[in-house]
Structure formats: C-alpha cells, structure tokens
JSON list of C-alpha atoms in Angstrom, two decimals:
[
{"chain": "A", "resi": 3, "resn": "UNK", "atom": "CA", "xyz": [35.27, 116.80, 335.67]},
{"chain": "A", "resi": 4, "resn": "UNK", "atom": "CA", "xyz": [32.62, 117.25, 333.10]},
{"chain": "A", "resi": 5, "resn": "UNK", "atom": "CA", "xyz": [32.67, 114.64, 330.17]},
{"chain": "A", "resi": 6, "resn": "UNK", "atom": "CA", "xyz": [30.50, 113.37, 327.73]},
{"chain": "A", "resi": 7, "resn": "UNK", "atom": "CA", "xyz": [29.18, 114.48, 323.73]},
{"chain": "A", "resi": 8, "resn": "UNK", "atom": "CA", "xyz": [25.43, 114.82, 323.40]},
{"chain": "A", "resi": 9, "resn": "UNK", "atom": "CA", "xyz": [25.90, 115.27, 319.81]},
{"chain": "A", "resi": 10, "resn": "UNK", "atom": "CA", "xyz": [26.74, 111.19, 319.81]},
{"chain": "A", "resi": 11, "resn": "UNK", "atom": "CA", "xyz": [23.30, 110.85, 321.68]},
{"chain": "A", "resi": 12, "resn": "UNK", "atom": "CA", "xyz": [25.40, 107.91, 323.97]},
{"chain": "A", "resi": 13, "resn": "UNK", "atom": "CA", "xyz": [25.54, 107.67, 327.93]},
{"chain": "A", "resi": 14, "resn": "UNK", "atom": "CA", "xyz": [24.81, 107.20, 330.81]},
{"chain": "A", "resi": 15, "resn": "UNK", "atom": "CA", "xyz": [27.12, 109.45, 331.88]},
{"chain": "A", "resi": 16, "resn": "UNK", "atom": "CA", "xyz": [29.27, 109.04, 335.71]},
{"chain": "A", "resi": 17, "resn": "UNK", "atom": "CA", "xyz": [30.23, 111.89, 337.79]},
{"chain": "A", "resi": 18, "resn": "UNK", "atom": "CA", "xyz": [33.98, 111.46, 338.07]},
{"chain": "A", "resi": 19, "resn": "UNK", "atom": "CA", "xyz": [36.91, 113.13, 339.62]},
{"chain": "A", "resi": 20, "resn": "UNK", "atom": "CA", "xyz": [40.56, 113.29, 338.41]},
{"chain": "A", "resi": 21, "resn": "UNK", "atom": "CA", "xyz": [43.69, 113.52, 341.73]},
{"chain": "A", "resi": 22, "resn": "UNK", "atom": "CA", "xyz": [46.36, 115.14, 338.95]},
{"chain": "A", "resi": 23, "resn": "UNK", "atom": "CA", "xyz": [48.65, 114.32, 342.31]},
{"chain": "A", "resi": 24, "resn": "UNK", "atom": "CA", "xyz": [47.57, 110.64, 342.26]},
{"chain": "A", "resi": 25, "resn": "UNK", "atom": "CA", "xyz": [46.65, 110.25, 338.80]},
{"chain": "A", "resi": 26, "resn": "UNK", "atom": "CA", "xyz": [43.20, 108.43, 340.17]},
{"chain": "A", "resi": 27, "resn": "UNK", "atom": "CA", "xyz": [40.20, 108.37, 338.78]},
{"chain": "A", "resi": 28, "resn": "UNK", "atom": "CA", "xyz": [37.33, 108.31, 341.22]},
{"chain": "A", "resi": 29, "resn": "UNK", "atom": "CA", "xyz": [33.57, 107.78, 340.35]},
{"chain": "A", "resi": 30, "resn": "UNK", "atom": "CA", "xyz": [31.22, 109.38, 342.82]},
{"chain": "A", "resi": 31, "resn": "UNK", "atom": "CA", "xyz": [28.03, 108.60, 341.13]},
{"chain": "A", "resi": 32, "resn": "UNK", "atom": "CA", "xyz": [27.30, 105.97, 338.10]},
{"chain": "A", "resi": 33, "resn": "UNK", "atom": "CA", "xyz": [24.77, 105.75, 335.50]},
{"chain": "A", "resi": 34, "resn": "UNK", "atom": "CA", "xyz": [23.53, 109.77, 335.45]},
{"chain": "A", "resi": 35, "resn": "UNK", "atom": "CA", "xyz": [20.44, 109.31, 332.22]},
{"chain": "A", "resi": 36, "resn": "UNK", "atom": "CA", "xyz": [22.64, 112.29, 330.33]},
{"chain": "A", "resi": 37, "resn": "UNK", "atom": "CA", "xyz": [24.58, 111.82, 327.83]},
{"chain": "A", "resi": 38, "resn": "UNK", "atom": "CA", "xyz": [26.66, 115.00, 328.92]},
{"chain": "A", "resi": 39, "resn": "UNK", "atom": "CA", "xyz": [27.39, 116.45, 332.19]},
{"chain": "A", "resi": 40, "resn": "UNK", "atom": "CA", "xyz": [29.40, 120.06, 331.90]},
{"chain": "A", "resi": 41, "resn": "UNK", "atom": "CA", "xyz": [30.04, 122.67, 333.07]},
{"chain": "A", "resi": 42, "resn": "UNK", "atom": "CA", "xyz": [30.07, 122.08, 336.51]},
{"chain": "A", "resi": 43, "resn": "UNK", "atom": "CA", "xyz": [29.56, 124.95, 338.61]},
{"chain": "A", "resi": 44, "resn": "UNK", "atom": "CA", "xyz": [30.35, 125.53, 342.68]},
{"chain": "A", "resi": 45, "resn": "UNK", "atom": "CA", "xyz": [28.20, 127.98, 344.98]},
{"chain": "A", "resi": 46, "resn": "UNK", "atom": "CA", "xyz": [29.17, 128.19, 348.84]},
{"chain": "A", "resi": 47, "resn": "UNK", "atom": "CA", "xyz": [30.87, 125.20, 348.47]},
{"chain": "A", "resi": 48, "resn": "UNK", "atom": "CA", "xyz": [28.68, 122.60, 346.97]},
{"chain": "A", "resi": 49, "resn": "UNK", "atom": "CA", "xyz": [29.20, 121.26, 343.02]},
{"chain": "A", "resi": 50, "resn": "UNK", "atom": "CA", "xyz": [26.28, 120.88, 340.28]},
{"chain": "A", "resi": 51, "resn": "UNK", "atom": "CA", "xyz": [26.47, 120.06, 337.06]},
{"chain": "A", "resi": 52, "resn": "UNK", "atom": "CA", "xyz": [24.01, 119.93, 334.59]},
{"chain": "A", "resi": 53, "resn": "UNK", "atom": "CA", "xyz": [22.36, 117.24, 332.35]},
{"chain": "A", "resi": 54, "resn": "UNK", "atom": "CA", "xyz": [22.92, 118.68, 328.96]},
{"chain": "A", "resi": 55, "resn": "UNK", "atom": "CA", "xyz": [20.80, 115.82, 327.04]},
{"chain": "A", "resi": 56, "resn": "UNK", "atom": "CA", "xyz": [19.24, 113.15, 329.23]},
{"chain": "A", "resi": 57, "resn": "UNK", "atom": "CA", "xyz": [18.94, 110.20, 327.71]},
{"chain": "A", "resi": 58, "resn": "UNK", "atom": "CA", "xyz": [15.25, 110.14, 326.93]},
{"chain": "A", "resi": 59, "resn": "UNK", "atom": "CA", "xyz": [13.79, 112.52, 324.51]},
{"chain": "A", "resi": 60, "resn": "UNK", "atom": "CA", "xyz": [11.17, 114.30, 326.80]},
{"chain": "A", "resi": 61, "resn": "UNK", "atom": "CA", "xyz": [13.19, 114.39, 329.45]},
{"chain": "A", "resi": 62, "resn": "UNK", "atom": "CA", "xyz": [12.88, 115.55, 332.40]},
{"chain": "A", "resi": 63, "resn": "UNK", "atom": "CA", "xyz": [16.24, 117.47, 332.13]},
{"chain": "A", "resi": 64, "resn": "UNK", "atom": "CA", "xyz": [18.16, 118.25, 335.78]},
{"chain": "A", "resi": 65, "resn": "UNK", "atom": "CA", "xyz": [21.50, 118.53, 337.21]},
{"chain": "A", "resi": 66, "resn": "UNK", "atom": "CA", "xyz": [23.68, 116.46, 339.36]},
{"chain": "A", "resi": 67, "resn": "UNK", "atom": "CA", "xyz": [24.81, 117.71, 343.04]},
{"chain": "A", "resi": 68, "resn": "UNK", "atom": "CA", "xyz": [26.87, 117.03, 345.94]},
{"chain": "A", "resi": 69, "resn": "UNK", "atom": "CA", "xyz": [25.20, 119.92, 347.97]},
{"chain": "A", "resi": 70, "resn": "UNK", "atom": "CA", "xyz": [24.15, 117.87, 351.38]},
{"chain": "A", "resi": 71, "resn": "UNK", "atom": "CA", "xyz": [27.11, 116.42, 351.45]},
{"chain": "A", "resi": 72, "resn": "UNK", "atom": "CA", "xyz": [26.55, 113.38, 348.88]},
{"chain": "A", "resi": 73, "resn": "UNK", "atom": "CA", "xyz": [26.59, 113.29, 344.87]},
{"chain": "A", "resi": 74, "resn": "UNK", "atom": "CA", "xyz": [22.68, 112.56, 343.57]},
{"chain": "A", "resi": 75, "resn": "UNK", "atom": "CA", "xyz": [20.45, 113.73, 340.73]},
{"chain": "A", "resi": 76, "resn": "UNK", "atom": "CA", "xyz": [17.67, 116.57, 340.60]},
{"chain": "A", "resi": 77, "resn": "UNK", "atom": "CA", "xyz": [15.10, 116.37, 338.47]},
{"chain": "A", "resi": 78, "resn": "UNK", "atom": "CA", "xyz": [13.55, 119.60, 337.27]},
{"chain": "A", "resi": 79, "resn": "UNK", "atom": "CA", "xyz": [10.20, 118.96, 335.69]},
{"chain": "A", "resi": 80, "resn": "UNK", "atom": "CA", "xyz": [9.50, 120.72, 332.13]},
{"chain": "A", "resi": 81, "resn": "UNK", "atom": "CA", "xyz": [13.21, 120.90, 331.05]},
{"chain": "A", "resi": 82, "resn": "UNK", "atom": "CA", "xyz": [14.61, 118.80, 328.98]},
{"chain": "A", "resi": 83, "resn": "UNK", "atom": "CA", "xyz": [18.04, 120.27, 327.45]},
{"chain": "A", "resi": 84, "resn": "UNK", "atom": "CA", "xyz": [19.52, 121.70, 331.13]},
{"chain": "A", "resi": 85, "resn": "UNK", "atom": "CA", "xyz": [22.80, 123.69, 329.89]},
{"chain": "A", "resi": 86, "resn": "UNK", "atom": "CA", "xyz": [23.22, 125.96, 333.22]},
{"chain": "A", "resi": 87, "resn": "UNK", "atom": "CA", "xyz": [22.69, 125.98, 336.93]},
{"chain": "A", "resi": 88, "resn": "UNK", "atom": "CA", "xyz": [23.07, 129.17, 339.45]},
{"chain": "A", "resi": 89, "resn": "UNK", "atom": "CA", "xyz": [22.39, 129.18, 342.94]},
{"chain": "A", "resi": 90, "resn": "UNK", "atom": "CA", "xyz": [22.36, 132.45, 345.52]},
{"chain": "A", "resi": 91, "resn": "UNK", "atom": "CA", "xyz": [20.03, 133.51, 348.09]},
{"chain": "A", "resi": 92, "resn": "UNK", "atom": "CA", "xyz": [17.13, 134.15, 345.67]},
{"chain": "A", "resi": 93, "resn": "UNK", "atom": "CA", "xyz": [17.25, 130.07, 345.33]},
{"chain": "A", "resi": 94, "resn": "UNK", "atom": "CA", "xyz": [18.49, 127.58, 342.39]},
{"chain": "A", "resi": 95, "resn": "UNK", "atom": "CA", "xyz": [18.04, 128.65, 338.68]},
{"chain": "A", "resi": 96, "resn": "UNK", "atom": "CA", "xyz": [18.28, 125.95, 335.51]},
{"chain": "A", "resi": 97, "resn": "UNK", "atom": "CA", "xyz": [18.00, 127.11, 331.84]},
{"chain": "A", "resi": 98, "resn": "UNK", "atom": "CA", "xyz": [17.68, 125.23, 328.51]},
{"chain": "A", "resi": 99, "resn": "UNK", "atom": "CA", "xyz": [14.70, 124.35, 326.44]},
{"chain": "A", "resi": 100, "resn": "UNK", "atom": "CA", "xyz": [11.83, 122.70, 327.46]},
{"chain": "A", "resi": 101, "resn": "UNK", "atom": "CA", "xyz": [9.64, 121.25, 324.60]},
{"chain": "A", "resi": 102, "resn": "UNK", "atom": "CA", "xyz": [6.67, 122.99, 323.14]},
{"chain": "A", "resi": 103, "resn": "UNK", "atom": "CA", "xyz": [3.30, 121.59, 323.87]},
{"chain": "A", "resi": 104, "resn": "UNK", "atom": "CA", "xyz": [2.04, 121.36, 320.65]},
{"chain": "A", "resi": 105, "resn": "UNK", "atom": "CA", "xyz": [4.58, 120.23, 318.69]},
{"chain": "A", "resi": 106, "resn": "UNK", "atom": "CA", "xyz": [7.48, 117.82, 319.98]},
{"chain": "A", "resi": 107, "resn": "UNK", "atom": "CA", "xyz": [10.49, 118.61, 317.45]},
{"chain": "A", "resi": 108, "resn": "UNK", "atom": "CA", "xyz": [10.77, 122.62, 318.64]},
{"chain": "A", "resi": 109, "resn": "UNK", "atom": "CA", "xyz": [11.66, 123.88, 322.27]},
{"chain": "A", "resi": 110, "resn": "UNK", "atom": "CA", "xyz": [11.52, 126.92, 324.01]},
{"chain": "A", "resi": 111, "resn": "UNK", "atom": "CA", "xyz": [14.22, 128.56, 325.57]},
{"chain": "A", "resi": 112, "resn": "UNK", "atom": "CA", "xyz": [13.35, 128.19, 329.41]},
{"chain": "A", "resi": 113, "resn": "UNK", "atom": "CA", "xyz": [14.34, 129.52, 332.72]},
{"chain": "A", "resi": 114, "resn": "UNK", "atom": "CA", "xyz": [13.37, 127.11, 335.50]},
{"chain": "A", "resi": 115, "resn": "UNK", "atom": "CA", "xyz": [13.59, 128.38, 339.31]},
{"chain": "A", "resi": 116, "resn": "UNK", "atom": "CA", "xyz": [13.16, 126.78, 342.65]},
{"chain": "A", "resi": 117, "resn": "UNK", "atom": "CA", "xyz": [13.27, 129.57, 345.54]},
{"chain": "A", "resi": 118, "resn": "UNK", "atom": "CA", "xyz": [15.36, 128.72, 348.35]},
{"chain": "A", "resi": 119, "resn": "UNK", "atom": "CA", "xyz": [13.34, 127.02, 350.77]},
{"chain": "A", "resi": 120, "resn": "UNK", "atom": "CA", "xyz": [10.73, 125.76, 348.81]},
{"chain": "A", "resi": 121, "resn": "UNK", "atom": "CA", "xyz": [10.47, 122.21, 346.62]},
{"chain": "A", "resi": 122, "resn": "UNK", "atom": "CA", "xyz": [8.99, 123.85, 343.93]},
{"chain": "A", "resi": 123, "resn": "UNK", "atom": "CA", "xyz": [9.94, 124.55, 340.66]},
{"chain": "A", "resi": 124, "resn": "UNK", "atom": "CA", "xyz": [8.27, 127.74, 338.68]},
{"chain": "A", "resi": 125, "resn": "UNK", "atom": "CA", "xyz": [8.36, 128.53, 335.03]},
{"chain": "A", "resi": 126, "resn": "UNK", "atom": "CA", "xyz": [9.72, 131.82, 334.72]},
{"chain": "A", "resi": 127, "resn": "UNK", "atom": "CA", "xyz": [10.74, 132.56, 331.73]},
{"chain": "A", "resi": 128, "resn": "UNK", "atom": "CA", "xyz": [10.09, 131.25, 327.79]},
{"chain": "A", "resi": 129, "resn": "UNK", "atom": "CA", "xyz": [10.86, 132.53, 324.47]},
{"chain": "A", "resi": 130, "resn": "UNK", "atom": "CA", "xyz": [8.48, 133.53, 322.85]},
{"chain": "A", "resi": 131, "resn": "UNK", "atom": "CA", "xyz": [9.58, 131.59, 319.33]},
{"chain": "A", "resi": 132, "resn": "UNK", "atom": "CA", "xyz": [10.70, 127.99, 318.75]},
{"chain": "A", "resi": 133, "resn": "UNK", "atom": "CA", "xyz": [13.06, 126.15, 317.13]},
{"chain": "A", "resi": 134, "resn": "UNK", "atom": "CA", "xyz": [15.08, 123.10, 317.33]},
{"chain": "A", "resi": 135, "resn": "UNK", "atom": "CA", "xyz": [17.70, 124.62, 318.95]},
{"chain": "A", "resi": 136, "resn": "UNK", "atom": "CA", "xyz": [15.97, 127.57, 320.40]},
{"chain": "A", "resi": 137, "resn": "UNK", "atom": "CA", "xyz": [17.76, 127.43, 323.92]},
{"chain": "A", "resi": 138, "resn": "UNK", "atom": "CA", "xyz": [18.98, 129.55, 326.92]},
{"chain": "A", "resi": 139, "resn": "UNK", "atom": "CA", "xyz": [22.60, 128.29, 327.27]},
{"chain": "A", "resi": 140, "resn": "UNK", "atom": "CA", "xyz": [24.10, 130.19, 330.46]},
{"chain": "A", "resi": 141, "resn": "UNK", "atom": "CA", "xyz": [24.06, 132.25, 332.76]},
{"chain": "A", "resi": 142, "resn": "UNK", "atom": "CA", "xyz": [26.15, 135.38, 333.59]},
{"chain": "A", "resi": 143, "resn": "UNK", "atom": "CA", "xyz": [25.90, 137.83, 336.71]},
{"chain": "A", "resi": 144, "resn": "UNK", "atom": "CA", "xyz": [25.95, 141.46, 336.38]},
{"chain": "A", "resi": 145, "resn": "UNK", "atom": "CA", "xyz": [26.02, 142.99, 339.95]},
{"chain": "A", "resi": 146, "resn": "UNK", "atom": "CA", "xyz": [23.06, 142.41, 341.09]},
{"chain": "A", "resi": 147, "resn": "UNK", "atom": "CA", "xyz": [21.00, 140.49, 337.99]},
{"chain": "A", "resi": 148, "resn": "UNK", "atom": "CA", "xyz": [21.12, 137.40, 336.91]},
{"chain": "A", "resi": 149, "resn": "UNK", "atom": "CA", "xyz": [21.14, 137.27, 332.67]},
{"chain": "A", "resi": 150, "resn": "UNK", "atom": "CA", "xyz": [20.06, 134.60, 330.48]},
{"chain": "A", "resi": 151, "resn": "UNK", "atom": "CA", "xyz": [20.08, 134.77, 326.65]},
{"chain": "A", "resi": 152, "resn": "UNK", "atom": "CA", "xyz": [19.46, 133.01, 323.44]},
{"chain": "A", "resi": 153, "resn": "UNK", "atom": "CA", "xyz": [19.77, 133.41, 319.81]},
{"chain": "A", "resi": 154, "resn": "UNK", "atom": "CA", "xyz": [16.43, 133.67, 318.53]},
{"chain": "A", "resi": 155, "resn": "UNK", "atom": "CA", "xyz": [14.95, 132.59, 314.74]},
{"chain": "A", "resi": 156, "resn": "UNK", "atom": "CA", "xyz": [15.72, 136.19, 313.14]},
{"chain": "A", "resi": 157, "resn": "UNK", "atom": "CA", "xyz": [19.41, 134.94, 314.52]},
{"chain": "A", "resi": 158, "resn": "UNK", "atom": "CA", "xyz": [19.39, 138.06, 317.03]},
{"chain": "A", "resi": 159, "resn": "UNK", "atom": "CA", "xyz": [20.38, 137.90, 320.40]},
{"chain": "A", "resi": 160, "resn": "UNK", "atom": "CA", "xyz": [17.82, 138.17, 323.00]},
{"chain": "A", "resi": 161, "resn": "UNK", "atom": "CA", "xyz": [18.88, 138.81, 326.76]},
{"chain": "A", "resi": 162, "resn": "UNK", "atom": "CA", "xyz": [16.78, 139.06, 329.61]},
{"chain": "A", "resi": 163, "resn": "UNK", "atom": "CA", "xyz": [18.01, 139.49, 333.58]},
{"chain": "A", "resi": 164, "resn": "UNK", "atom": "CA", "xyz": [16.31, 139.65, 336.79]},
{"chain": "A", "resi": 165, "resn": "UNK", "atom": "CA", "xyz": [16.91, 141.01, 340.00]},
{"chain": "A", "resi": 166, "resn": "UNK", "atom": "CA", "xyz": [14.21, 138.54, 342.39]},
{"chain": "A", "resi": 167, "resn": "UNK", "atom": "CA", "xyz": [14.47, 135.53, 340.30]},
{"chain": "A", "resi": 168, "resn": "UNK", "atom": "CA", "xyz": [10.85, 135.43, 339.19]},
{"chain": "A", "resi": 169, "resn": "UNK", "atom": "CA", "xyz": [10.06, 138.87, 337.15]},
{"chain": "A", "resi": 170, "resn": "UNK", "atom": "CA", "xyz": [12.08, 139.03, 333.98]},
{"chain": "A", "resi": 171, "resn": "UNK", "atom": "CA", "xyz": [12.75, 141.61, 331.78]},
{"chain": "A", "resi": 172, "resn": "UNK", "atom": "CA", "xyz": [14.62, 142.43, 327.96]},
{"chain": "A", "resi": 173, "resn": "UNK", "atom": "CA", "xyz": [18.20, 143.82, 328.55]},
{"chain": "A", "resi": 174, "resn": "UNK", "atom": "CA", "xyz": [20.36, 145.40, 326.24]},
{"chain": "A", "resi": 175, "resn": "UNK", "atom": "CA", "xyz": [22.51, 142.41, 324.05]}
]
C-alpha cells in the first residue's frame, strides 16, 4: 500500500502490505530514501511504485519494484520528484521534474525512459519552462500513446503523447 506525505519532508519510507483477511502488516522492504511511495502501479504482474520526494534534495528520484521476483529500488539518474511509472513493450517510462542546471530551486517537467532490454536511461522529454512545481505528474494511455502532461507557468495545460517512447509530440489538452 502506498503511504507517506512529502509535504512533511519525513521518511524513509517501507514498502508494506496490508492481509485485510489477517489484519497483518507485512514489510517487504525497509528504509526506501522517499519520503512518499504512491501510487503503486502493476504491469504483467510485477508492482512499482514511485519515489515521490527522496529524501535528498538532488535526488536521484526512482521507483521501488518487485519485478524479478524480489522488492528493491531503481534509481533513475536526472529525476528527482518521480510521480509515475509505466511499463509495456516499448520499455519502462518515469515522469516528474528533474532540476534545472542552472538554477537549483526550479525543475523541469521530465519524461525519463529505459527501452526494454537496455540499462539505459534517455531523456526524452522536458518542458520547456520552469518552476518550482513545474512537473509531469502521470501518465494515461490512449490506445496506442502514452500521454504525459503538466500545468505550465501561463497555468495552461500542456500534453504531449508518444507512440515509440522516444519521439514526443503536443496533443490536444
């Protein structure tokens, strides 16, 4: 079950299980560096949840996983706010923020991918503004894209999908 409040800036966070038939608690991994872990999301079987704020300002931002059979961490290089996680056949998809290289108190929005197969993650997507809170929170599937968006400064919506997982392009809100 996901738990934690990264507005309180506290953690580490555990990945934990509730048995409503048992009423047990069971911790399958301790001391995650988030200070949130939600949503969690399942593809083909496996679990992964994401690090929403990991406990150290820079990052890096990742997700937690069972997929392989046992729970552990994945850290994605560049993120640090990880809000969503997708995986299909194209490979495994994070967004956020990431922050800006200039200037530490603004982000980016930021998808992250890593095609199946390969250890490698590519940029490949960023907003083009910045802000403190300038962020890609999920991800939604519409046939065959994947869609992303964010609110951006001018507090309009701003959507983008793909169809290969590496070329992105503006969709209708």
């Amino acid at each position: 079950m996901g738990y934690g409040d990264y507005g309180a800036n506290n953690g580490p966070t555990d990945v934990v299980s509730f048995d409503p038939q048992t009423k047990e608690i069971t911790t399958h991994l301790k001391d995650v560096p988030t200070e949130a872990i939600y949503p969690y999301r399942e593809f083909d079987g496996w679990l992964y949840g994401p690090y929403v704020d990991p406990r150290w300002y820079y990052g890096p931002g990742g997700y937690v996983t069972n997929q392989g059979g046992e729970w552990h961490t994945v850290e994605v290089p560049d993120m640090v706010h990880t809000f969503d996680v997708h995986v299909d056949s194209r490979g495994t998809f994070v967004c956020g923020s990431r922050l800006d290289e200039k200037n530490s108190d603004f982000g980016h929005a930021v998808v992250m991918f890593r095609p199946a197969g390969d250890a490698a993650w590519q940029r490949v997507l960023q907003s083009d503004d910045m802000g403190g809170f300038t962020r890609f929170y999920s991800f939604t599937v519409v046939g065959e894209e994947l869609r992303v968006a964010y609110i951006d400064t001018a507090n309009k919506m701003v959507v983008y999908s793909t169809t290969d997982g590496v070329a992105w392009k503006q969709a209708p809100a």
